[in-house]
mmCIF file of C-alpha atoms and ligand atoms in Angstrom:
data_model
loop_
_atom_site.group_PDB
_atom_site.id
_atom_site.type_symbol
_atom_site.label_atom_id
_atom_site.label_comp_id
_atom_site.label_asym_id
_atom_site.label_seq_id
_atom_site.Cartn_x
_atom_site.Cartn_y
_atom_site.Cartn_z
ATOM 1 C CA MET A 1 24.432 64.621 -13.332
ATOM 2 C CA SER A 2 22.664 62.155 -13.366
ATOM 3 C CA ILE A 3 19.742 60.655 -11.706
ATOM 4 C CA GLU A 4 22.007 58.446 -9.510
ATOM 5 C CA ASP A 5 23.503 61.976 -8.334
ATOM 6 C CA LEU A 6 20.480 63.407 -7.643
ATOM 7 C CA GLU A 7 18.803 60.929 -5.555
ATOM 8 C CA SER A 8 22.292 60.689 -3.871
ATOM 9 C CA ILE A 9 22.208 64.160 -3.232
ATOM 10 C CA ALA A 10 18.524 64.224 -2.186
ATOM 11 C CA LEU A 11 18.718 60.971 0.368
ATOM 12 C CA ALA A 12 21.809 62.646 2.041
ATOM 13 C CA MET A 13 19.699 65.592 2.682
ATOM 14 C CA VAL A 14 17.390 63.203 4.509
ATOM 15 C CA ALA A 15 19.957 61.038 6.445
ATOM 16 C CA PRO A 16 18.779 59.695 9.300
ATOM 17 C CA GLY A 17 17.842 62.163 12.453
ATOM 18 C CA LYS A 18 18.926 65.065 10.150
ATOM 19 C CA GLY A 19 17.280 68.361 8.890
ATOM 20 C CA ILE A 20 17.955 71.825 6.797
ATOM 21 C CA ILE A 21 18.237 75.148 8.710
ATOM 22 C CA ALA A 22 16.724 77.681 6.426
ATOM 23 C CA ILE A 23 18.923 81.081 6.157
ATOM 24 C CA ASP A 24 17.589 82.513 3.384
ATOM 25 C CA GLU A 25 15.830 85.238 3.710
ATOM 26 C CA SER A 26 15.683 87.946 1.969
ATOM 27 C CA THR A 27 17.305 91.430 2.407
ATOM 28 C CA LYS A 28 14.000 92.151 3.150
ATOM 29 C CA THR A 29 12.541 89.534 5.526
ATOM 30 C CA ILE A 30 15.419 89.260 7.469
ATOM 31 C CA GLY A 31 15.906 93.397 7.631
ATOM 32 C CA LYS A 32 12.781 92.533 9.678
ATOM 33 C CA ARG A 33 14.036 90.067 11.864
ATOM 34 C CA LEU A 34 17.550 92.116 12.757
ATOM 35 C CA ALA A 35 15.115 95.477 13.443
ATOM 36 C CA ALA A 36 12.053 93.086 15.689
ATOM 37 C CA VAL A 37 15.783 93.351 18.004
ATOM 38 C CA GLY A 38 17.130 95.383 17.606
ATOM 39 C CA VAL A 39 19.750 94.941 15.355
ATOM 40 C CA GLU A 40 20.992 97.205 12.791
ATOM 41 C CA SER A 41 20.890 95.586 9.157
ATOM 42 C CA THR A 42 24.268 96.145 7.223
ATOM 43 C CA GLU A 43 25.425 93.895 5.095
ATOM 44 C CA GLU A 44 28.381 92.824 7.632
ATOM 45 C CA SER A 45 25.811 92.639 10.369
ATOM 46 C CA ARG A 46 23.735 89.463 8.338
ATOM 47 C CA ARG A 47 27.062 88.401 7.169
ATOM 48 C CA ALA A 48 28.737 88.499 10.953
ATOM 49 C CA TYR A 49 24.904 86.945 12.113
ATOM 50 C CA ARG A 50 24.916 84.002 9.203
ATOM 51 C CA GLU A 51 28.802 83.001 10.348
ATOM 52 C CA MET A 52 27.575 82.221 13.851
ATOM 53 C CA LEU A 53 25.028 80.391 12.107
ATOM 54 C CA LEU A 54 27.268 78.617 9.803
ATOM 55 C CA THR A 55 30.551 77.932 12.059
ATOM 56 C CA THR A 56 27.937 76.111 15.693
ATOM 57 C CA PRO A 57 30.646 73.277 16.501
ATOM 58 C CA GLY A 58 29.039 70.343 15.599
ATOM 59 C CA LEU A 59 25.614 71.532 13.524
ATOM 60 C CA GLY A 60 26.121 68.665 11.022
ATOM 61 C CA GLU A 61 25.532 66.123 13.153
ATOM 62 C CA HIS A 62 22.329 66.865 12.650
ATOM 63 C CA ILE A 63 21.817 69.257 10.207
ATOM 64 C CA SER A 64 22.133 68.149 6.195
ATOM 65 C CA GLY A 65 22.076 71.282 4.423
ATOM 66 C CA ALA A 66 21.369 74.927 5.122
ATOM 67 C CA ILE A 67 19.394 76.867 2.677
ATOM 68 C CA LEU A 68 21.358 80.525 1.474
ATOM 69 C CA TYR A 69 20.092 83.620 0.152
ATOM 70 C CA ASP A 70 22.069 85.360 -3.119
ATOM 71 C CA GLU A 71 24.330 87.612 -1.065
ATOM 72 C CA THR A 72 25.662 84.645 1.570
ATOM 73 C CA ILE A 73 26.067 82.123 -1.099
ATOM 74 C CA ARG A 74 28.364 85.023 -2.141
ATOM 75 C CA GLN A 75 29.678 85.905 1.801
ATOM 76 C CA SER A 76 33.039 84.382 3.950
ATOM 77 C CA THR A 77 33.766 84.328 7.381
ATOM 78 C CA LYS A 78 35.465 87.091 9.064
ATOM 79 C CA ASP A 79 38.749 84.975 8.490
ATOM 80 C CA GLY A 80 38.200 84.784 4.697
ATOM 81 C CA VAL A 81 36.597 81.559 3.846
ATOM 82 C CA PRO A 82 33.697 81.007 1.751
ATOM 83 C CA PHE A 83 30.528 80.226 3.965
ATOM 84 C CA THR A 84 30.780 77.474 1.086
ATOM 85 C CA THR A 85 33.760 75.903 1.837
ATOM 86 C CA VAL A 86 32.524 76.302 5.663
ATOM 87 C CA MET A 87 29.829 74.072 5.244
ATOM 88 C CA LYS A 88 30.983 71.596 3.307
ATOM 89 C CA LYS A 89 33.822 70.676 5.420
ATOM 90 C CA ALA A 90 30.876 70.300 8.531
ATOM 91 C CA GLY A 91 29.172 68.191 5.928
ATOM 92 C CA ILE A 92 26.522 70.407 5.265
ATOM 93 C CA ILE A 93 25.532 71.066 1.885
ATOM 94 C CA PRO A 94 24.640 74.338 0.413
ATOM 95 C CA GLY A 95 21.909 75.479 -0.958
ATOM 96 C CA ILE A 96 20.358 77.660 -2.718
ATOM 97 C CA LYS A 97 16.881 80.107 -2.870
ATOM 98 C CA VAL A 98 15.556 81.108 -5.890
ATOM 99 C CA ASP A 99 12.563 81.741 -6.782
ATOM 100 C CA LYS A 100 12.001 85.628 -6.460
ATOM 101 C CA GLY A 101 8.889 86.133 -4.248
ATOM 102 C CA THR A 102 5.801 86.561 -5.419
ATOM 103 C CA VAL A 103 3.031 88.976 -6.490
ATOM 104 C CA PRO A 104 -0.823 89.966 -6.392
ATOM 105 C CA LEU A 105 -2.553 86.677 -9.348
ATOM 106 C CA ALA A 106 -4.002 89.251 -11.454
ATOM 107 C CA GLY A 107 -7.886 87.937 -11.823
ATOM 108 C CA PHE A 108 -7.974 87.052 -8.182
ATOM 109 C CA PRO A 109 -7.733 89.445 -5.577
ATOM 110 C CA GLY A 110 -6.012 87.993 -2.240
ATOM 111 C CA ASP A 111 -4.375 85.370 -4.185
ATOM 112 C CA VAL A 112 -0.305 85.463 -4.953
ATOM 113 C CA VAL A 113 1.568 84.014 -7.188
ATOM 114 C CA THR A 114 5.273 83.402 -6.721
ATOM 115 C CA GLU A 115 7.707 85.199 -10.356
ATOM 116 C CA GLY A 116 11.355 83.977 -10.937
ATOM 117 C CA LEU A 117 11.479 81.406 -14.018
ATOM 118 C CA ASP A 118 13.059 84.538 -16.476
ATOM 119 C CA GLY A 119 16.554 84.060 -16.472
ATOM 120 C CA LEU A 120 16.413 81.374 -14.138
ATOM 121 C CA ARG A 121 18.655 79.041 -15.978
ATOM 122 C CA GLU A 122 21.255 80.919 -16.272
ATOM 123 C CA ARG A 123 20.811 81.796 -12.403
ATOM 124 C CA LEU A 124 20.987 77.811 -11.265
ATOM 125 C CA GLN A 125 23.649 77.376 -13.528
ATOM 126 C CA GLU A 126 26.101 80.265 -11.736
ATOM 127 C CA TYR A 127 24.534 78.679 -8.039
ATOM 128 C CA ALA A 128 26.068 75.138 -9.309
ATOM 129 C CA LYS A 129 29.377 76.435 -9.257
ATOM 130 C CA LEU A 130 29.192 78.508 -5.924
ATOM 131 C CA GLY A 131 28.744 75.542 -4.701
ATOM 132 C CA ALA A 132 25.501 74.980 -4.871
ATOM 133 C CA GLN A 133 23.266 71.368 -4.875
ATOM 134 C CA PHE A 134 20.032 71.691 -3.720
ATOM 135 C CA ALA A 135 17.490 75.077 -4.141
ATOM 136 C CA LYS A 136 14.609 76.239 -3.627
ATOM 137 C CA TRP A 137 11.321 77.707 -4.764
ATOM 138 C CA ARG A 138 8.361 78.362 -2.306
ATOM 139 C CA ALA A 139 5.386 78.907 -3.537
ATOM 140 C CA VAL A 140 2.730 80.553 -1.247
ATOM 141 C CA ILE A 141 -1.353 79.309 -0.302
ATOM 142 C CA LYS A 142 -3.510 81.617 1.518
ATOM 143 C CA ILE A 143 -6.645 80.636 3.418
ATOM 144 C CA THR A 144 -9.774 82.976 3.843
ATOM 145 C CA GLU A 145 -13.216 83.425 2.139
ATOM 146 C CA ASP A 146 -12.280 83.866 -1.033
ATOM 147 C CA THR A 147 -8.854 81.979 -1.596
ATOM 148 C CA PRO A 148 -7.221 80.143 -2.834
ATOM 149 C CA SER A 149 -8.822 79.938 -5.696
ATOM 150 C CA SER A 150 -8.305 76.462 -8.583
ATOM 151 C CA THR A 151 -6.116 79.656 -10.813
ATOM 152 C CA ALA A 152 -3.886 80.209 -8.112
ATOM 153 C CA ILE A 153 -3.173 76.664 -6.695
ATOM 154 C CA GLU A 154 -2.478 76.056 -10.181
ATOM 155 C CA ALA A 155 -0.984 78.995 -11.528
ATOM 156 C CA ASN A 156 2.084 77.922 -8.563
ATOM 157 C CA CYS A 157 2.388 74.236 -9.086
ATOM 158 C CA HIS A 158 2.946 75.468 -12.478
ATOM 159 C CA ALA A 159 5.881 77.271 -11.857
ATOM 160 C CA LEU A 160 7.073 74.885 -8.995
ATOM 161 C CA ALA A 161 7.286 72.593 -11.867
ATOM 162 C CA ARG A 162 8.952 74.575 -14.420
ATOM 163 C CA TYR A 163 11.454 75.455 -11.511
ATOM 164 C CA ALA A 164 12.322 71.600 -10.708
ATOM 165 C CA ALA A 165 12.978 71.225 -14.094
ATOM 166 C CA LEU A 166 15.623 73.415 -14.560
ATOM 167 C CA CYS A 167 16.945 72.226 -11.830
ATOM 168 C CA GLN A 168 17.372 68.301 -11.944
ATOM 169 C CA GLU A 169 18.934 70.326 -16.051
ATOM 170 C CA ALA A 170 21.516 72.296 -13.364
ATOM 171 C CA GLY A 171 22.254 69.196 -11.581
ATOM 172 C CA LEU A 172 20.900 71.036 -8.381
ATOM 173 C CA VAL A 173 18.165 68.827 -6.361
ATOM 174 C CA PRO A 174 15.114 71.169 -6.954
ATOM 175 C CA MET A 175 13.146 71.353 -3.615
ATOM 176 C CA VAL A 176 9.523 72.568 -4.324
ATOM 177 C CA GLU A 177 7.757 73.652 -1.391
ATOM 178 C CA PRO A 178 3.866 75.197 -2.061
ATOM 179 C CA GLU A 179 2.844 77.037 1.960
ATOM 180 C CA VAL A 180 -0.209 76.923 3.334
ATOM 181 C CA LEU A 181 0.482 79.793 5.791
ATOM 182 C CA MET A 182 -1.109 79.364 9.451
ATOM 183 C CA ASP A 183 -2.415 82.513 9.156
ATOM 184 C CA GLY A 184 -6.276 82.549 9.289
ATOM 185 C CA ASP A 185 -8.955 81.689 11.948
ATOM 186 C CA HIS A 186 -10.031 78.250 8.998
ATOM 187 C CA SER A 187 -10.410 74.719 10.952
ATOM 188 C CA ILE A 188 -8.089 71.728 10.934
ATOM 189 C CA ASP A 189 -10.590 70.828 8.577
ATOM 190 C CA VAL A 190 -10.154 72.987 5.730
ATOM 191 C CA SER A 191 -6.189 73.030 6.183
ATOM 192 C CA TYR A 192 -6.532 69.723 4.982
ATOM 193 C CA GLU A 193 -8.537 70.341 2.292
ATOM 194 C CA VAL A 194 -6.156 73.083 0.988
ATOM 195 C CA HIS A 195 -3.049 70.828 1.257
ATOM 196 C CA GLU A 196 -4.821 68.184 -0.684
ATOM 197 C CA ALA A 197 -5.646 70.117 -3.903
ATOM 198 C CA VAL A 198 -2.528 71.611 -3.333
ATOM 199 C CA LEU A 199 -0.749 68.115 -3.727
ATOM 200 C CA ARG A 200 -2.491 66.804 -6.497
ATOM 201 C CA SER A 201 -1.950 69.843 -8.567
ATOM 202 C CA LEU A 202 1.731 70.058 -7.690
ATOM 203 C CA PHE A 203 2.034 65.831 -8.487
ATOM 204 C CA ASN A 204 0.507 66.719 -11.357
ATOM 205 C CA ALA A 205 2.559 68.944 -13.194
ATOM 206 C CA LEU A 206 5.857 67.282 -11.877
ATOM 207 C CA TYR A 207 4.412 64.645 -14.365
ATOM 208 C CA GLU A 208 3.671 67.018 -17.049
ATOM 209 C CA GLN A 209 7.172 69.161 -17.065
ATOM 210 C CA ASN A 210 9.028 65.574 -16.314
ATOM 211 C CA VAL A 211 10.186 65.688 -12.966
ATOM 212 C CA MET A 212 12.025 63.116 -11.667
ATOM 213 C CA LEU A 213 10.488 62.393 -8.732
ATOM 214 C CA GLU A 214 14.239 59.982 -7.841
ATOM 215 C CA GLY A 215 16.024 63.663 -7.165
ATOM 216 C CA THR A 216 13.056 65.927 -5.750
ATOM 217 C CA ILE A 217 12.463 67.327 -2.404
ATOM 218 C CA LEU A 218 9.053 68.232 -1.456
ATOM 219 C CA LYS A 219 8.774 71.525 1.372
ATOM 220 C CA ILE A 220 5.298 71.303 2.892
ATOM 221 C CA SER A 221 3.771 73.337 6.101
ATOM 222 C CA MET A 222 0.953 70.663 8.633
ATOM 223 C CA VAL A 223 -2.034 70.688 8.452
ATOM 224 C CA ILE A 224 -2.835 72.262 11.265
ATOM 225 C CA PRO A 225 -5.617 75.188 12.596
ATOM 226 C CA GLY A 226 -5.208 78.550 11.728
ATOM 227 C CA LYS A 227 -3.166 81.159 14.294
ATOM 228 C CA ASP A 228 -6.920 82.687 15.113
ATOM 229 C CA SER A 229 -8.666 79.562 15.322
ATOM 230 C CA ASP A 230 -10.081 78.424 18.426
ATOM 231 C CA GLU A 231 -9.958 74.254 17.280
ATOM 232 C CA GLN A 232 -7.882 72.947 20.233
ATOM 233 C CA VAL A 233 -5.216 70.363 18.872
ATOM 234 C CA ASP A 234 -3.341 68.500 20.369
ATOM 235 C CA ALA A 235 0.338 66.921 18.520
ATOM 236 C CA GLU A 236 -1.000 63.300 17.977
ATOM 237 C CA GLU A 237 -3.917 65.101 15.396
ATOM 238 C CA VAL A 238 -2.035 67.039 13.179
ATOM 239 C CA ALA A 239 0.770 64.513 12.509
ATOM 240 C CA ASP A 240 -2.528 61.979 11.711
ATOM 241 C CA ALA A 241 -4.363 64.795 9.887
ATOM 242 C CA THR A 242 -0.075 65.570 8.074
ATOM 243 C CA VAL A 243 0.411 62.184 7.811
ATOM 244 C CA ARG A 244 -2.952 61.088 5.958
ATOM 245 C CA VAL A 245 -2.273 63.956 3.563
ATOM 246 C CA LEU A 246 0.667 62.553 2.523
ATOM 247 C CA LYS A 247 0.178 58.926 1.491
ATOM 248 C CA SER A 248 -3.082 60.059 -0.303
ATOM 249 C CA CYS A 249 -1.204 62.617 -2.577
ATOM 250 C CA VAL A 250 2.854 62.031 -2.445
ATOM 251 C CA PRO A 251 4.162 58.919 -4.548
ATOM 252 C CA ALA A 252 6.672 57.006 -3.210
ATOM 253 C CA SER A 253 9.701 57.536 -5.083
ATOM 254 C CA LEU A 254 10.274 60.691 -3.178
ATOM 255 C CA PRO A 255 13.298 60.679 -1.925
ATOM 256 C CA GLY A 256 12.758 62.704 1.010
ATOM 257 C CA ILE A 257 9.763 64.897 2.646
ATOM 258 C CA VAL A 258 10.737 68.081 5.521
ATOM 259 C CA PHE A 259 8.569 70.829 7.204
ATOM 260 C CA LEU A 260 8.993 74.448 7.263
ATOM 261 C CA SER A 261 7.942 75.743 11.501
ATOM 262 C CA GLY A 262 5.765 78.267 9.813
ATOM 263 C CA GLY A 263 5.485 81.211 12.432
ATOM 264 C CA GLN A 264 5.309 77.004 14.861
ATOM 265 C CA THR A 265 6.902 77.606 18.098
ATOM 266 C CA ASP A 266 9.450 76.041 18.881
ATOM 267 C CA LYS A 267 8.441 73.286 21.028
ATOM 268 C CA GLN A 268 5.140 72.938 18.451
ATOM 269 C CA ALA A 269 7.853 72.894 15.368
ATOM 270 C CA THR A 270 9.993 69.714 16.697
ATOM 271 C CA SER A 271 6.570 68.143 19.526
ATOM 272 C CA HIS A 272 4.617 67.925 15.753
ATOM 273 C CA LEU A 273 7.541 66.522 13.866
ATOM 274 C CA ASN A 274 8.112 64.053 16.315
ATOM 275 C CA ALA A 275 3.824 63.078 16.616
ATOM 276 C CA ILE A 276 4.594 62.939 12.737
ATOM 277 C CA ASN A 277 7.808 60.748 13.505
ATOM 278 C CA HIS A 278 6.443 58.114 16.524
ATOM 279 C CA ILE A 279 3.465 57.102 14.396
ATOM 280 C CA GLY A 280 6.064 55.394 11.591
ATOM 281 C CA PRO A 281 7.453 54.248 9.412
ATOM 282 C CA HIS A 282 6.886 56.000 6.631
ATOM 283 C CA PRO A 283 7.445 55.813 2.550
ATOM 284 C CA TRP A 284 9.286 58.580 3.362
ATOM 285 C CA PRO A 285 11.514 59.764 5.369
ATOM 286 C CA LEU A 286 9.564 62.571 7.600
ATOM 287 C CA SER A 287 12.111 65.684 8.604
ATOM 288 C CA PHE A 288 12.442 69.211 9.177
ATOM 289 C CA SER A 289 13.321 72.402 6.899
ATOM 290 C CA TYR A 290 12.833 74.377 10.223
ATOM 291 C CA GLY A 291 13.813 78.862 10.113
ATOM 292 C CA ARG A 292 12.099 80.006 12.666
ATOM 293 C CA ALA A 293 12.030 77.745 14.148
ATOM 294 C CA MET A 294 15.622 76.535 14.229
ATOM 295 C CA GLN A 295 16.318 80.797 14.775
ATOM 296 C CA GLN A 296 14.648 82.311 16.981
ATOM 297 C CA ALA A 297 15.903 81.341 20.107
ATOM 298 C CA ALA A 298 19.888 81.912 19.081
ATOM 299 C CA LEU A 299 18.886 84.819 17.253
ATOM 300 C CA LYS A 300 17.675 86.345 20.937
ATOM 301 C CA LEU A 301 21.098 86.306 22.225
ATOM 302 C CA TRP A 302 23.122 87.105 19.518
ATOM 303 C CA ALA A 303 21.493 90.510 19.459
ATOM 304 C CA LYS A 304 22.034 90.989 23.181
ATOM 305 C CA ASP A 305 25.996 91.270 22.018
ATOM 306 C CA PRO A 306 26.357 89.526 18.723
ATOM 307 C CA LYS A 307 30.795 89.915 19.723
ATOM 308 C CA ALA A 308 30.374 88.786 23.124
ATOM 309 C CA ASN A 309 27.092 86.086 22.824
ATOM 310 C CA VAL A 310 29.212 84.179 19.522
ATOM 311 C CA ALA A 311 28.927 80.307 21.621
ATOM 312 C CA GLU A 312 26.120 80.953 23.895
ATOM 313 C CA ALA A 313 24.021 81.072 20.795
ATOM 314 C CA GLN A 314 25.654 78.372 18.755
ATOM 315 C CA LYS A 315 24.660 76.916 21.820
ATOM 316 C CA MET A 316 21.053 77.080 21.250
ATOM 317 C CA VAL A 317 21.241 76.869 17.272
ATOM 318 C CA HIS A 318 22.950 72.972 18.449
ATOM 319 C CA ALA A 319 20.635 72.072 20.527
ATOM 320 C CA ARG A 320 17.870 72.947 18.420
ATOM 321 C CA ALA A 321 19.917 70.667 15.812
ATOM 322 C CA ARG A 322 19.772 68.246 18.213
ATOM 323 C CA ASP A 323 16.083 67.873 19.299
ATOM 324 C CA ASN A 324 14.842 68.775 15.402
ATOM 325 C CA GLY A 325 16.516 65.516 14.367
ATOM 326 C CA LEU A 326 15.654 63.168 17.363
ATOM 327 C CA ALA A 327 11.923 64.474 16.241
ATOM 328 C CA ALA A 328 12.845 63.073 12.838
ATOM 329 C CA LEU A 329 13.019 59.964 14.211
ATOM 330 C CA GLY A 330 10.047 60.016 16.405
ATOM 331 C CA ARG A 331 12.965 59.743 18.977
ATOM 332 C CA TRP A 332 12.050 63.427 21.335
ATOM 333 C CA ASN A 333 10.612 62.903 24.632
ATOM 334 C CA GLY A 334 10.669 66.600 25.520
HETATM 335 P P1 LIG B 1 10.646 78.752 9.060
HETATM 336 O O1 LIG B 1 10.959 77.343 9.209
HETATM 337 O O2 LIG B 1 10.040 79.998 9.519
HETATM 338 O O3 LIG B 1 8.910 79.377 8.280
HETATM 339 O O4 LIG B 1 11.335 79.105 6.764
HETATM 340 C C1 LIG B 1 10.956 77.700 6.479
HETATM 341 C C2 LIG B 1 11.154 78.396 4.561
HETATM 342 O O5 LIG B 1 11.782 77.723 4.640
HETATM 343 C C3 LIG B 1 10.041 78.749 4.212
HETATM 344 O O6 LIG B 1 10.544 79.511 2.741
#
């Protein structure tokens, strides 16, 4: 696959007014989310829940792509249609999460590093055959008194760049995701500094590994105070800090940037994205790749009666997609 092909997939992922739904929770994480709403996590309940999401009528109006988990990309609707076929019909690009989660970084208490490079070349080839056109790898950066160390930032960015190069070799667009967690009581200024260090390290590592930025998407956290901080900031301040750090660290040749929701409420995730786009135009499309902020309302409703509530839950998924799609244009008005 040529760089032009990768670039056209990347551009379609951030088409105007469209964003991505992340439904790539590992079996352990989706198990926790289902348990929280009283649903037992079985292969069938996970399949049924994801079928509800992926068959939402009109989803492709505001959703360009969906990130799946290994189990999900192999699953089908109850009528036997593979999820990837359903998605392609709806104009939704299939993506796949390929990292294997985090482990403690030896020698650096509190820091973690993401694993999953061993055997990745072969796994990417299989995912491409299964229909995936982009892949995601998430690095996790924790802010505490002692973290992140510069070693943790470098180790994570090195892995992200190795993964990205392998994706492009396999004809998949890499979505490189360094997530700076909202956990903690740090200020927005500290969040800015950590984002800056991470982004500088990331784009240096991508350069070192010969990754073509034109065929790469960045998925990043917003610059925001920690969850336990008393600092009050409005959406305009989040937007200003987030756009400032991106402009100072991210080359304009990147086709697009998407945000994760990271524990923000639905309303925060949408209003922050809207404020970010309201102060545009920017060098790249800035859109969403939300998991919780796309799903949580629909999950609660669906769980009350997974057979009877499918259509109502899908209306919620569609409403969240529409609101976030408008916010990606700076046209959401609450
Ligand atoms: P959240 O939007 O729930 O943070 O999930 C997005 C994601 O894919 C994190 O890797």
